[in-house]
Coordinates of C-alpha atoms and ligand atoms in Angstrom, one line a residue:
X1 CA 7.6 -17.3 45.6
X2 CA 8.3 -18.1 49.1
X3 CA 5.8 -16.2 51.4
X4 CA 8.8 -14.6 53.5
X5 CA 9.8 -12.3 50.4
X6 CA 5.8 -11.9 49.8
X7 CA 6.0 -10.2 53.1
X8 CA 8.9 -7.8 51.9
X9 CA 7.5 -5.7 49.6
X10 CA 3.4 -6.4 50.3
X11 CA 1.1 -5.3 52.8
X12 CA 0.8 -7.8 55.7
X13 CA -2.1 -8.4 58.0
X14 CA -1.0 -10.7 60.6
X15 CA -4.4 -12.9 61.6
X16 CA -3.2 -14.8 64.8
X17 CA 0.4 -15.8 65.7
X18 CA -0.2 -19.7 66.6
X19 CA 1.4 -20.8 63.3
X20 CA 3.3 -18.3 62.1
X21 CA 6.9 -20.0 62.0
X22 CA 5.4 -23.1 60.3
X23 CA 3.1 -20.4 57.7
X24 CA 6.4 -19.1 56.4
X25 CA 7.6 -22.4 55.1
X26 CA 4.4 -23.4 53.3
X27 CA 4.5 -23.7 49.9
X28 CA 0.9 -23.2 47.7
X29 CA -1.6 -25.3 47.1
X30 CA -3.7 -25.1 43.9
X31 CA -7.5 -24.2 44.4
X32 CA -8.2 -27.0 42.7
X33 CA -6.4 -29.8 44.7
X34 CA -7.8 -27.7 47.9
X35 CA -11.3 -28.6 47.0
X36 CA -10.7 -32.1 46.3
X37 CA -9.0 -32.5 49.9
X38 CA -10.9 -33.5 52.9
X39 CA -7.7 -32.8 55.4
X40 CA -9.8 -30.4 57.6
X41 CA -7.4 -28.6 60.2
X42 CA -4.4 -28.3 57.6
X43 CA -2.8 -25.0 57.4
X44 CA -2.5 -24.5 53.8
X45 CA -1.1 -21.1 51.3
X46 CA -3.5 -20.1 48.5
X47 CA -2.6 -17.8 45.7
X48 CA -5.9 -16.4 43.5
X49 CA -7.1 -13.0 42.7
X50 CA -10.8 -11.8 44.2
X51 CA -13.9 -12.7 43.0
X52 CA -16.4 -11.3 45.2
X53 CA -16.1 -10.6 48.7
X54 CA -19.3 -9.9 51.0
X55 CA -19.0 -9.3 54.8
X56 CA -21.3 -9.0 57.8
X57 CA -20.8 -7.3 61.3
X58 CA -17.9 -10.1 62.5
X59 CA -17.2 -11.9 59.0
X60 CA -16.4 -11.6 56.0
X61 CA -16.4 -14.3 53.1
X62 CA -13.9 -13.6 50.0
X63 CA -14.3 -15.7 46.7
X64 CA -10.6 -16.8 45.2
X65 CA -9.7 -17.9 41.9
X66 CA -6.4 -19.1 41.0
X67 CA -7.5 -20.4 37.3
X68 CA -6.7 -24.3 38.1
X69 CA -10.1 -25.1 38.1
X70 CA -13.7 -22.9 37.3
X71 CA -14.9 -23.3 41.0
X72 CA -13.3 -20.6 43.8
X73 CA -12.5 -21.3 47.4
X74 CA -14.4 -19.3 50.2
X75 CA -11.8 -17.4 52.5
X76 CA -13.6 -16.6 55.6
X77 CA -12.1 -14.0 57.8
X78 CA -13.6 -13.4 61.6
X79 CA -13.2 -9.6 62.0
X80 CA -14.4 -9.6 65.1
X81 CA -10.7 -11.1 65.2
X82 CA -8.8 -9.2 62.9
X83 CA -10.7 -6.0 62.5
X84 CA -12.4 -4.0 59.7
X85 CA -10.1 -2.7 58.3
X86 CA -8.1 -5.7 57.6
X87 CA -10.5 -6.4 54.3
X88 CA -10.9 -2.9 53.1
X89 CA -8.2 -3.1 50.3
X90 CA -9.3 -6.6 48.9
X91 CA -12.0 -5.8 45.9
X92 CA -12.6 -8.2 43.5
X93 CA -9.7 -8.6 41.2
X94 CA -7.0 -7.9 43.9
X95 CA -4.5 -10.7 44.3
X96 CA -4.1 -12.7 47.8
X97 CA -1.9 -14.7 49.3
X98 CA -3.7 -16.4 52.3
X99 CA -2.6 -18.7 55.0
X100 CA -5.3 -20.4 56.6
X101 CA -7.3 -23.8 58.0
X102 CA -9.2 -25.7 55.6
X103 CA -12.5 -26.5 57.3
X104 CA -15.7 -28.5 56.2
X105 CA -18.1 -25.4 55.0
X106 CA -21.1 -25.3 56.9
X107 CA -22.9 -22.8 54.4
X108 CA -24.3 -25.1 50.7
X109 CA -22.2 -24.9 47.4
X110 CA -18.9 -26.3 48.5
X111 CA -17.3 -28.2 50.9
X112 CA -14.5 -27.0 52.3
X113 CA -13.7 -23.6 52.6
X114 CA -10.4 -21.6 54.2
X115 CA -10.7 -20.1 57.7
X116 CA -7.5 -17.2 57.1
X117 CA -5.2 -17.2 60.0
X118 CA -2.5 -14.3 58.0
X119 CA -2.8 -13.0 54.4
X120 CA -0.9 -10.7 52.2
X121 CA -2.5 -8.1 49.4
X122 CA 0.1 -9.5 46.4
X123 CA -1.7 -6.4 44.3
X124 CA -4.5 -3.8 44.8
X125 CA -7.4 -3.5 42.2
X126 CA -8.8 0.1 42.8
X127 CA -12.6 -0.8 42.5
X128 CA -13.0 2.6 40.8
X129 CA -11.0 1.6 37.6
X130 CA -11.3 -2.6 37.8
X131 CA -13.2 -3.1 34.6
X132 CA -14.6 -6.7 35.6
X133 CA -17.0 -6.3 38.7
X134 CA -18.6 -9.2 39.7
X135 CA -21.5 -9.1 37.1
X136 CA -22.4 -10.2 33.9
X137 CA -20.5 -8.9 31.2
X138 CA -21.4 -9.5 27.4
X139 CA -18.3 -10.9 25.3
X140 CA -18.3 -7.9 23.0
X141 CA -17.4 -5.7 26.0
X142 CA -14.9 -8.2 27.4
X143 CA -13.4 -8.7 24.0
X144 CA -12.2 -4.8 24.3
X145 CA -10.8 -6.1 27.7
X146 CA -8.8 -9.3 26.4
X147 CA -6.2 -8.5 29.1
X148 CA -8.1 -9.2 31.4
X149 CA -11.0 -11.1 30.4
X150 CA -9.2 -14.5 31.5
X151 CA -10.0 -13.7 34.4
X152 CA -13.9 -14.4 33.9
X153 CA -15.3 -18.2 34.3
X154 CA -16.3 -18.0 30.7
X155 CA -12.6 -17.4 29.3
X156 CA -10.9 -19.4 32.1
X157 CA -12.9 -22.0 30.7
X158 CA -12.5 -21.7 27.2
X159 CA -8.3 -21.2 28.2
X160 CA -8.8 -24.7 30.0
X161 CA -10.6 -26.5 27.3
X162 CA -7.8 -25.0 24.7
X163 CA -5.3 -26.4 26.5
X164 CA -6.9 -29.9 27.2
X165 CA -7.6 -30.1 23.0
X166 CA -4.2 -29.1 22.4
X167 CA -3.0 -31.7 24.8
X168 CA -5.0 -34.4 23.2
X169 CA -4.1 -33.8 19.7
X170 CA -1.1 -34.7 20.0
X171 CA -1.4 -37.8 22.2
X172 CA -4.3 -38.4 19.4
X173 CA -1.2 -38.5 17.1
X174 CA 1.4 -39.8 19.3
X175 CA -0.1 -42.7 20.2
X176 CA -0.8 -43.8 16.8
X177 CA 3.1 -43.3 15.4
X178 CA 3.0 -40.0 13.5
X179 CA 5.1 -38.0 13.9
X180 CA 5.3 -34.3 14.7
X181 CA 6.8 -31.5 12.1
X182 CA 7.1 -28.3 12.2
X183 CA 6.7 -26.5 8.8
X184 CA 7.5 -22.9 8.1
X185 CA 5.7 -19.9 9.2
X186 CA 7.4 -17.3 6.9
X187 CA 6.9 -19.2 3.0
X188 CA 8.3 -18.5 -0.5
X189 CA 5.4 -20.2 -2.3
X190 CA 2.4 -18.2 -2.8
X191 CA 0.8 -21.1 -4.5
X192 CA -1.0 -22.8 -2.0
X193 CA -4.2 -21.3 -3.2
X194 CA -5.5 -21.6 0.4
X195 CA -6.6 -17.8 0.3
X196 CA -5.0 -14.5 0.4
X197 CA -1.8 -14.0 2.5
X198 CA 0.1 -11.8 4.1
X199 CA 3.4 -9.9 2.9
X200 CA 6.5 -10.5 4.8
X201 CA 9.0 -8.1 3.4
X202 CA 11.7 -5.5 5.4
X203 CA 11.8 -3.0 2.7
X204 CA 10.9 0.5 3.2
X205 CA 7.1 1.0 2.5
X206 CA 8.4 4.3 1.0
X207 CA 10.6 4.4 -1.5
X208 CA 11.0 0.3 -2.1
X209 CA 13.7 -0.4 -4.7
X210 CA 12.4 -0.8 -8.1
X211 CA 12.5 -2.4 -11.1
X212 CA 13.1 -1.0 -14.3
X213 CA 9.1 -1.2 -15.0
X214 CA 8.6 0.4 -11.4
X215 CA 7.4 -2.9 -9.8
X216 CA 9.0 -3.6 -6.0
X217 CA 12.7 -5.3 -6.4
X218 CA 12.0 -8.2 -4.1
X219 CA 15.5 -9.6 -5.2
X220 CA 17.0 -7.0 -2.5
X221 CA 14.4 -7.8 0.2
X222 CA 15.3 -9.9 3.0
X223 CA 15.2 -13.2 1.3
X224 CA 16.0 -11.8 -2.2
X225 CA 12.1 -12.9 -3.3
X226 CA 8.6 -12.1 -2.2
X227 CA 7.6 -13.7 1.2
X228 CA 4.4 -14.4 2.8
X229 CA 3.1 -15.6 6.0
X230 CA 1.9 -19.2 5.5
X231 CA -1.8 -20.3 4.8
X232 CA -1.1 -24.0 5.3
X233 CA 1.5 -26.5 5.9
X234 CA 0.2 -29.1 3.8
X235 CA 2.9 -28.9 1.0
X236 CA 5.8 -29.3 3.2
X237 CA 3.5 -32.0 5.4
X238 CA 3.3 -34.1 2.1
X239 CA 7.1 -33.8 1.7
X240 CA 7.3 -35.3 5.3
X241 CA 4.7 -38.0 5.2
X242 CA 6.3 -38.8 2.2
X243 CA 9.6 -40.4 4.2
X244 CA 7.9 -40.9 7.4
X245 CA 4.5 -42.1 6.3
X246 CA 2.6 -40.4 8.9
X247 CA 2.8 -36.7 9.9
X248 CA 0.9 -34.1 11.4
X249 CA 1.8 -30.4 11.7
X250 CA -0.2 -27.7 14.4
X251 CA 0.8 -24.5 14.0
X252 CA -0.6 -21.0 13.4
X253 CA -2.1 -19.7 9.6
X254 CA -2.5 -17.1 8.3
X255 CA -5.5 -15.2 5.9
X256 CA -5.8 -12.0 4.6
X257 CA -9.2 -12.8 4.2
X258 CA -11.8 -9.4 4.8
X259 CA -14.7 -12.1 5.9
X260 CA -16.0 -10.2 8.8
X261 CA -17.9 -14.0 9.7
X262 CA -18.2 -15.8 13.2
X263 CA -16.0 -18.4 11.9
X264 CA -13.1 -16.6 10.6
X265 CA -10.1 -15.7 11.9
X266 CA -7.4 -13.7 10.2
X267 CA -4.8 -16.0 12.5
X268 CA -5.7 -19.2 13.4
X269 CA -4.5 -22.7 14.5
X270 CA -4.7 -25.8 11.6
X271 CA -3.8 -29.3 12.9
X272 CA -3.0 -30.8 9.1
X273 CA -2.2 -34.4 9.2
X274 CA -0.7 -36.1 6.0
X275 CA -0.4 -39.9 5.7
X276 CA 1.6 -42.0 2.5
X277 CA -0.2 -44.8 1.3
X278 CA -4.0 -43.4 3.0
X279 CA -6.7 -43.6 0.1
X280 CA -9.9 -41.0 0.4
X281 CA -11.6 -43.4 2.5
X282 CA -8.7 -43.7 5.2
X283 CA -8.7 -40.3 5.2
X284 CA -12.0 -39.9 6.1
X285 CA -12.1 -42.4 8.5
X286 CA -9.0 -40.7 10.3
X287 CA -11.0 -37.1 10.5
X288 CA -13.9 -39.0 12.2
X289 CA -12.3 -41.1 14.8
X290 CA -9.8 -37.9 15.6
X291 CA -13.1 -35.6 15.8
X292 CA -14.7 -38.4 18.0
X293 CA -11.4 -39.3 20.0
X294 CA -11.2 -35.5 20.9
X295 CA -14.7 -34.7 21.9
X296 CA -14.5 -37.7 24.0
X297 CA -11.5 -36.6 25.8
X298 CA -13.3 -32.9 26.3
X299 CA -16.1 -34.7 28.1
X300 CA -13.4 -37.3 30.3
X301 CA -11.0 -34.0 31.2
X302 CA -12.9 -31.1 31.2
X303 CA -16.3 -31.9 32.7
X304 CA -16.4 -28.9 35.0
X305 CA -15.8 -26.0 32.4
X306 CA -18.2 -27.8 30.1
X307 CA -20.7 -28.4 32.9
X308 CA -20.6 -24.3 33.3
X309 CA -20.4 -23.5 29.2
X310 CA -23.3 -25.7 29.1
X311 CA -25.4 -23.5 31.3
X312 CA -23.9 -20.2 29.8
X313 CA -25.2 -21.4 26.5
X314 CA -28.5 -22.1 28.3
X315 CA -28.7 -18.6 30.1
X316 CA -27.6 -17.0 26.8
X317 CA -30.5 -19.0 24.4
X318 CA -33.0 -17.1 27.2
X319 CA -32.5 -14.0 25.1
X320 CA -32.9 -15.7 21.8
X321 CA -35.4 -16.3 19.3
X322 CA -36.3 -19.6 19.1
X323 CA -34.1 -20.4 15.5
X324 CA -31.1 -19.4 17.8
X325 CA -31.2 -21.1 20.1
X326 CA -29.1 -24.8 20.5
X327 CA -30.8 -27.4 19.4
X328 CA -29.3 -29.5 22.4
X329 CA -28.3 -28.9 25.3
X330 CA -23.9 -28.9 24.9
X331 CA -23.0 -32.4 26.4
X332 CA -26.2 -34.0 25.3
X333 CA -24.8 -32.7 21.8
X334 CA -21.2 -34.0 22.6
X335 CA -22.4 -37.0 23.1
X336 CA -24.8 -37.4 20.3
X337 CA -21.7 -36.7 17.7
X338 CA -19.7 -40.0 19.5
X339 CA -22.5 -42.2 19.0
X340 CA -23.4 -41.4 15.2
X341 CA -21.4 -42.4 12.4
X342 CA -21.0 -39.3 10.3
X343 CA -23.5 -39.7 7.4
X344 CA -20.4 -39.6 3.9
X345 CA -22.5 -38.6 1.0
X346 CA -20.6 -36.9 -2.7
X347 CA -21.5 -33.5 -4.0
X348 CA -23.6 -34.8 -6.7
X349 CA -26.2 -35.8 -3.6
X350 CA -25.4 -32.5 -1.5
X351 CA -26.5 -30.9 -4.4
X352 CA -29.3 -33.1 -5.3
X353 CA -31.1 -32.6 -1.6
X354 CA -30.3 -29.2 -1.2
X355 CA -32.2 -27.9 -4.6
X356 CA -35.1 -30.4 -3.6
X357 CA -35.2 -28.3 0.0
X358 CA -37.6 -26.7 1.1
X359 CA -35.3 -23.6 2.1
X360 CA -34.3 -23.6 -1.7
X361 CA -37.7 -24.0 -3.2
X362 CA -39.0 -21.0 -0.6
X363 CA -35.8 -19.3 -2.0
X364 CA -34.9 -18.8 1.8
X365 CA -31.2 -19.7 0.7
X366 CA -29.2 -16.2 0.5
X367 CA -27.5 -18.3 -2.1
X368 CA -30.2 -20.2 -4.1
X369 CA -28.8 -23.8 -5.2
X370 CA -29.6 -24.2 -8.7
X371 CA -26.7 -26.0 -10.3
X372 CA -24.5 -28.6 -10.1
X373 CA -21.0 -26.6 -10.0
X374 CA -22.0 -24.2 -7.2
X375 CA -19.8 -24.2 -4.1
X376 CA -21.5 -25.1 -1.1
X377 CA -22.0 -21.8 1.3
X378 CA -22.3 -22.6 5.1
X379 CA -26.2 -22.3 4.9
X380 CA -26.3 -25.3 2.5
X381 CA -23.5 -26.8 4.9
X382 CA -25.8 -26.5 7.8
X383 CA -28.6 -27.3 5.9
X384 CA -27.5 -30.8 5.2
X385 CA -26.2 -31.1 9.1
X386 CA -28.7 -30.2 10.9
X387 CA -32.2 -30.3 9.1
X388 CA -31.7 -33.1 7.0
X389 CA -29.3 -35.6 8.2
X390 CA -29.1 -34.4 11.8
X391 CA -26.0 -35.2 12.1
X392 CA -22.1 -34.7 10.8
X393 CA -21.6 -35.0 7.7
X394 CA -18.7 -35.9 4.9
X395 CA -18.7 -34.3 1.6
X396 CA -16.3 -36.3 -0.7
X397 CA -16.5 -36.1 -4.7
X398 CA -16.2 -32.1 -5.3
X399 CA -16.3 -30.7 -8.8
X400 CA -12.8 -30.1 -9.4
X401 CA -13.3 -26.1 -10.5
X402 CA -13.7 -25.4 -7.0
X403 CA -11.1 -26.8 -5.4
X404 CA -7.5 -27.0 -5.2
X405 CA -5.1 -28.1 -8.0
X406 CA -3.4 -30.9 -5.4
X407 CA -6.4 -32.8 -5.0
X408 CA -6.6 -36.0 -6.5
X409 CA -8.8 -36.0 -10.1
X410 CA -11.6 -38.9 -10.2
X411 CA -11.9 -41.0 -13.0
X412 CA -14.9 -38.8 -14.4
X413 CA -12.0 -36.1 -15.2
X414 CA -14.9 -33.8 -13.3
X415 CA -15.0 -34.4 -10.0
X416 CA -11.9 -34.6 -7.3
X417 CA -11.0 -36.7 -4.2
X418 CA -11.9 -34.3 -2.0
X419 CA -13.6 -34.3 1.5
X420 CA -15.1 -31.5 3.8
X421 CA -16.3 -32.5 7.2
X422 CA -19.5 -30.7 8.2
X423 CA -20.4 -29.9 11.5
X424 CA -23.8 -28.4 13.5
X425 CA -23.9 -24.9 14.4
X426 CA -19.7 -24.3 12.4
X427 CA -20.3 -26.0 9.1
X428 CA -16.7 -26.8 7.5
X429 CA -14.8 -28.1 10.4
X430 CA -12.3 -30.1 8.3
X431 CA -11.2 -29.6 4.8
X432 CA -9.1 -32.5 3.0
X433 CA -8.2 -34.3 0.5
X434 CA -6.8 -37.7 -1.4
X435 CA -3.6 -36.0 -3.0
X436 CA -2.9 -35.7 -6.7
X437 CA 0.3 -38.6 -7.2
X438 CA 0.6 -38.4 -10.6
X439 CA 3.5 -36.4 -12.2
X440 CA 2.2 -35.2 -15.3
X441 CA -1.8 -35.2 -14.0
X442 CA -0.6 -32.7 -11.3
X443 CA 1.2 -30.8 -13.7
X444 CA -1.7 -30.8 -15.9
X445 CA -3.9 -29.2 -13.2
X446 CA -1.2 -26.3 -11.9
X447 CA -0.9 -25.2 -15.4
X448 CA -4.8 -25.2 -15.8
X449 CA -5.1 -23.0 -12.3
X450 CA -2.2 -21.2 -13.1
X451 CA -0.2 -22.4 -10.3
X452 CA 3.6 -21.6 -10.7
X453 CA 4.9 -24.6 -11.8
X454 CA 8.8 -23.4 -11.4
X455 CA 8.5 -22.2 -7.8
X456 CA 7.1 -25.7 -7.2
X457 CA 9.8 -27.7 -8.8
X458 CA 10.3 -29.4 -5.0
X459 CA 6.5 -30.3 -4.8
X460 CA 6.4 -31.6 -7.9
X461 CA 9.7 -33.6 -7.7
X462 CA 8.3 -35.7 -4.4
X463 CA 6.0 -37.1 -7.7
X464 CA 9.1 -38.2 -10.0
X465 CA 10.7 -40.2 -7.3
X466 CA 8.8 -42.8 -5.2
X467 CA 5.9 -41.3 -5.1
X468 CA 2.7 -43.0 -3.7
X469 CA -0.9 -42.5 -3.2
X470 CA -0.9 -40.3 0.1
X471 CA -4.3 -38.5 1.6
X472 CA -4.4 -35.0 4.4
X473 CA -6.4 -32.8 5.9
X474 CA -6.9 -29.7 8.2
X475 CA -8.7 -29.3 11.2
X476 CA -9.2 -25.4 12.3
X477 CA -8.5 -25.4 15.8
X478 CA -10.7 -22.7 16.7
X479 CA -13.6 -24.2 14.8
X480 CA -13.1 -27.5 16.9
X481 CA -13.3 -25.0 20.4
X482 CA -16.4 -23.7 18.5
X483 CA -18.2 -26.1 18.5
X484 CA -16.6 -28.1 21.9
X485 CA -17.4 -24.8 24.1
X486 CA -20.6 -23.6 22.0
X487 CA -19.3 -20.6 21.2
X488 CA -20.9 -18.8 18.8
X489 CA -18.1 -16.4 17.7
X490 CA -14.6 -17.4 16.8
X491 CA -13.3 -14.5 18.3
X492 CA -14.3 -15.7 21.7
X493 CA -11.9 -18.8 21.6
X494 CA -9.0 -17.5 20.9
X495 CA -7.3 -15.5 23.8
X496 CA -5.9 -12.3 21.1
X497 CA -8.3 -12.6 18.0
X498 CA -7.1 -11.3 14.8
X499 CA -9.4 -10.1 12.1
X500 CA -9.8 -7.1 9.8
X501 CA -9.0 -3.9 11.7
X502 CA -8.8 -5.5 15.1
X503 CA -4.8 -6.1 16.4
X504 CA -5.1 -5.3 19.9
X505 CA -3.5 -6.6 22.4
Ligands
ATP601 P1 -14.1 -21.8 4.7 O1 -14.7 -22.3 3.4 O2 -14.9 -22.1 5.9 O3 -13.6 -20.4 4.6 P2 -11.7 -23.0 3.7 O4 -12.3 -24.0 2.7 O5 -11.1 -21.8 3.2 O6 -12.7 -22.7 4.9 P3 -9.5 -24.8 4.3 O7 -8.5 -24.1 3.4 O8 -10.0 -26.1 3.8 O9 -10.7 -23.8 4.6 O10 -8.8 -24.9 5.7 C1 -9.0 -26.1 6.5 C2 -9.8 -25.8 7.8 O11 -9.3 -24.6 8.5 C3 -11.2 -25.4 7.6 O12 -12.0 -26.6 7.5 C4 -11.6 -24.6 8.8 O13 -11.8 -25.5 9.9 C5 -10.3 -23.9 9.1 N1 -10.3 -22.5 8.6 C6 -10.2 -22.1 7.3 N2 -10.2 -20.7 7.3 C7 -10.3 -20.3 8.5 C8 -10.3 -19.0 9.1 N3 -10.2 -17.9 8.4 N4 -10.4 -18.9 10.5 C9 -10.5 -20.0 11.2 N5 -10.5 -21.3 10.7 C10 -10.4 -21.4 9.4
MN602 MN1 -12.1 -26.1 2.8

């Protein structure tokens, strides 16, 4: 937007004519950019929305924020120039566009800072009604505020960092020759046993059209058969990797799951790469040096937003009792996950050290371990992470009852190929698995668990012609911002969080 049309509709307060004609053709300059400049004495546009302002008896000093970088510029007005009442529409949250010098800043805290020669109110924020005065809020408050609440360092952050991750997945996976697919949102299969999913259907909630025994016709719905928002894209990945040899998908899931956790989302991101001819271990050896290629990009790219999440985390753990606090400080723990190896241990040994715990023996578990069989709850998870081996942690070798029918069945007919990445402070971060090849062994196991075996006839196909040993996982997004950003709650990484009874926004 060209600062002449600004002028149209806005109010202008004209700060000192010197530059005006050459003001009019300047284009903006990102805050960030601005406060890696040194060119004192250039007349430069900014574009933000107030932070703070503060003014004296002839000056005034006006924090802007533009969202290109966590730090704001420092607009100084002399209103012994331009007059009181040139400032007394811009509260914090108001939107300027500012003309002015950039000067070395005399005052500590930055360098430079923008001496305003002309600026323009873009949009009033009555102070009355502005919900995000400059003060600490708590993130249940700005979570009823999530229109707004990008505006604060915390979620401009956590926005940043999103972006950055997403960014590096996929050079992550384009640089090493997979490829890219997009699998569908809307699904006909309800077997991918991933968790409960949501209906898709147009009919009339109603009077639906029935069958003769009064169940709902979905022959004369949309797509003349029951529909479902997708849990996972794994079974149409495998049919990709399956050609291409190396695939990935990242796109939004979907689970009608009531777990009112931290770590639960009722919509979330999945990165699920699949790879033809990738045994168990290659597959775990992909999770790790993705989960390590990733954090070490967060720390290269986004050192300023984790700089300021680390001391949030700090100012937060103030209020907490001891056992909730971080155990490290956020880039110390960054960095202590890149120079580890994950410790890879099976089931049989999860289980072993956890009922020799002393958490289990005190019977402080809320799920005491006392079989081999059990699924693993995120206590046990985080048990093994961070008091035993103090450090990540691969799971491979689960009992096969407790897992999906795709996964690949050991030689003990008990146990399968699977492996679940654990993670300090989140617990699963990654679920995967060696897939099941076999025809008739996969077979075997959907008619055990009941799977549909004749909606499947295309999964099950890929296994009569070429098939090969092939190995996937999933990576939840918002688990990896987790534990990146140190947020505590899932909710509070994803800009519009979805979960039971909460669809705002
Ligand atoms: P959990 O046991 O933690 O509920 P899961 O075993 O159901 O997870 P998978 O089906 O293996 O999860 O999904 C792969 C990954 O997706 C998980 O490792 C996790 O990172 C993420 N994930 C699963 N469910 C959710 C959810 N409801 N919200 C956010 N992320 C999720
Ligand atoms: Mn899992």
């Amino acid at each position: 937007m060209q600062f002449k049309k600004v002028a149209n509709f806005a109010r202008v307060i004209k700060l000192g004519y010197k530059h005006l004609n050459q003001m009019k053709e300047l284009k903006r300059t990102k805050i960030k950019a601005l406060l890696e400049s040194n060119n004192f004495g250039d007349i430069i546009n900014v574009r933000g929305w107030v932070r703070t302002k503060r003014s004296s008896k002839n000056v005034a000093f006006i924090t802007l924020n533009d969202g290109s970088t966590i730090h704001n510029i420092q607009i100084v007005i002399d209103l012994s120039e331009h007059g009181e009442e040139s400032i007394q529409f811009i509260h914090s949250g108001a939107a300027l566009s500012v003309n002015g010098e950039l000067i070395e800043s005399p005052g500590s805290g930055q360098n430079v800072e923008l001496n305003a020669k002309e600026f323009t109110i873009l949009g009033k924020a009555d102070p009355e009604e502005y919900p995000l005065q400059p003060k600490k809020h708590s993130l249940e408050f700005l979570r009823e505020k999530a229109h707004l609440r990008f505006r604060t360092n915390t979620f401009g952050a956590i926005a940043r960092v999103r972006h950055s991750m997403i960014f590096a997945i996929h050079k992550f996976f384009n640089d090493k020759g997979f490829y890219n697919i997009h699998t569908p949102i809307i699904t006909g299969s309800d077997a991918e046993g991933a968790g409960e999913m949501f209906r898709v259907t147009v009919l009339d909630p109603k009077s639906p059209p029935l069958n003769e025994d009064k169940s709902v016709n979905y022959k004369e719905d949309f797509f003349g058969k029951e529909t479902n928002l997708t849990v996972s894209g794994q079974l149409e990945a495998e049919l990709a990797a399956l050609a291409l040899s190396e695939v990935y998908t990242f796109g939004p899931t979907f689970r009608a799951e009531n777990s009112n956790t931290t770590r639960h989302l009722a919509e979330f991101w999945m990165i699920e790469p699949e790879m033809a001819f990738y045994d168990i271990n290659d597959d775990m050896d992909l999770a790790e040096e993705m989960l390590k290629f990733l954090i070490r990009y967060a720390l290269e790219h986004c050192a300023d937003d984790l700089a300021f999440l680390s001391k949030r985390q700090q100012d937060e753990d103030k209020n907490k009792k001891q056992e909730d606090r971080a155990p490290m400080e956020l880039i110390e723990k960054l960095n202590f996950v890149l120079k580890n190896d994950f410790a890879r241990i099976t089931y049989t040994e999860a289980i072993e050290i956890l009922k020799n715990s002393k958490p289990n023996k005190k019977n402080k578990f809320q799920f005491p371990v006392d079989k081999w069989g059990v699924d693993m709850q995120s206590e046990h998870e985080r048990y093994l992470v961070e008091k035993h081996f103090e450090k990540p942690v691969i799971v491979t070798g689960y009992p096969k009852d407790i897992k999906a029918f795709y996964m690949k069945v050991n030689e003990d007919d008990k146990t399968v190929r699977a492996m679940d990445v654990l993670f300090p402070q989140i617990g699963e971060i990654i679920g995967g698995s060696q897939r099941e090849e076999n025809y008739d062994v996969l077979l075997k196991r959907m008619r055990e668990m009941n799977v549909p075996e004749k909606e499947m006839w295309w999964y099950l196909e890929t296994r009569k012609f070429g098939t090969v040993p092939h190995s996937g996982f999933g990576l939840g997004f918002e688990r990896l911002i987790q534990f990146i950003t140190g947020m505590g709650n899932i909710r509070d990484v994803i800009p519009f969080p979805r979960t039971p009874q909460n669809a705002e926004f």
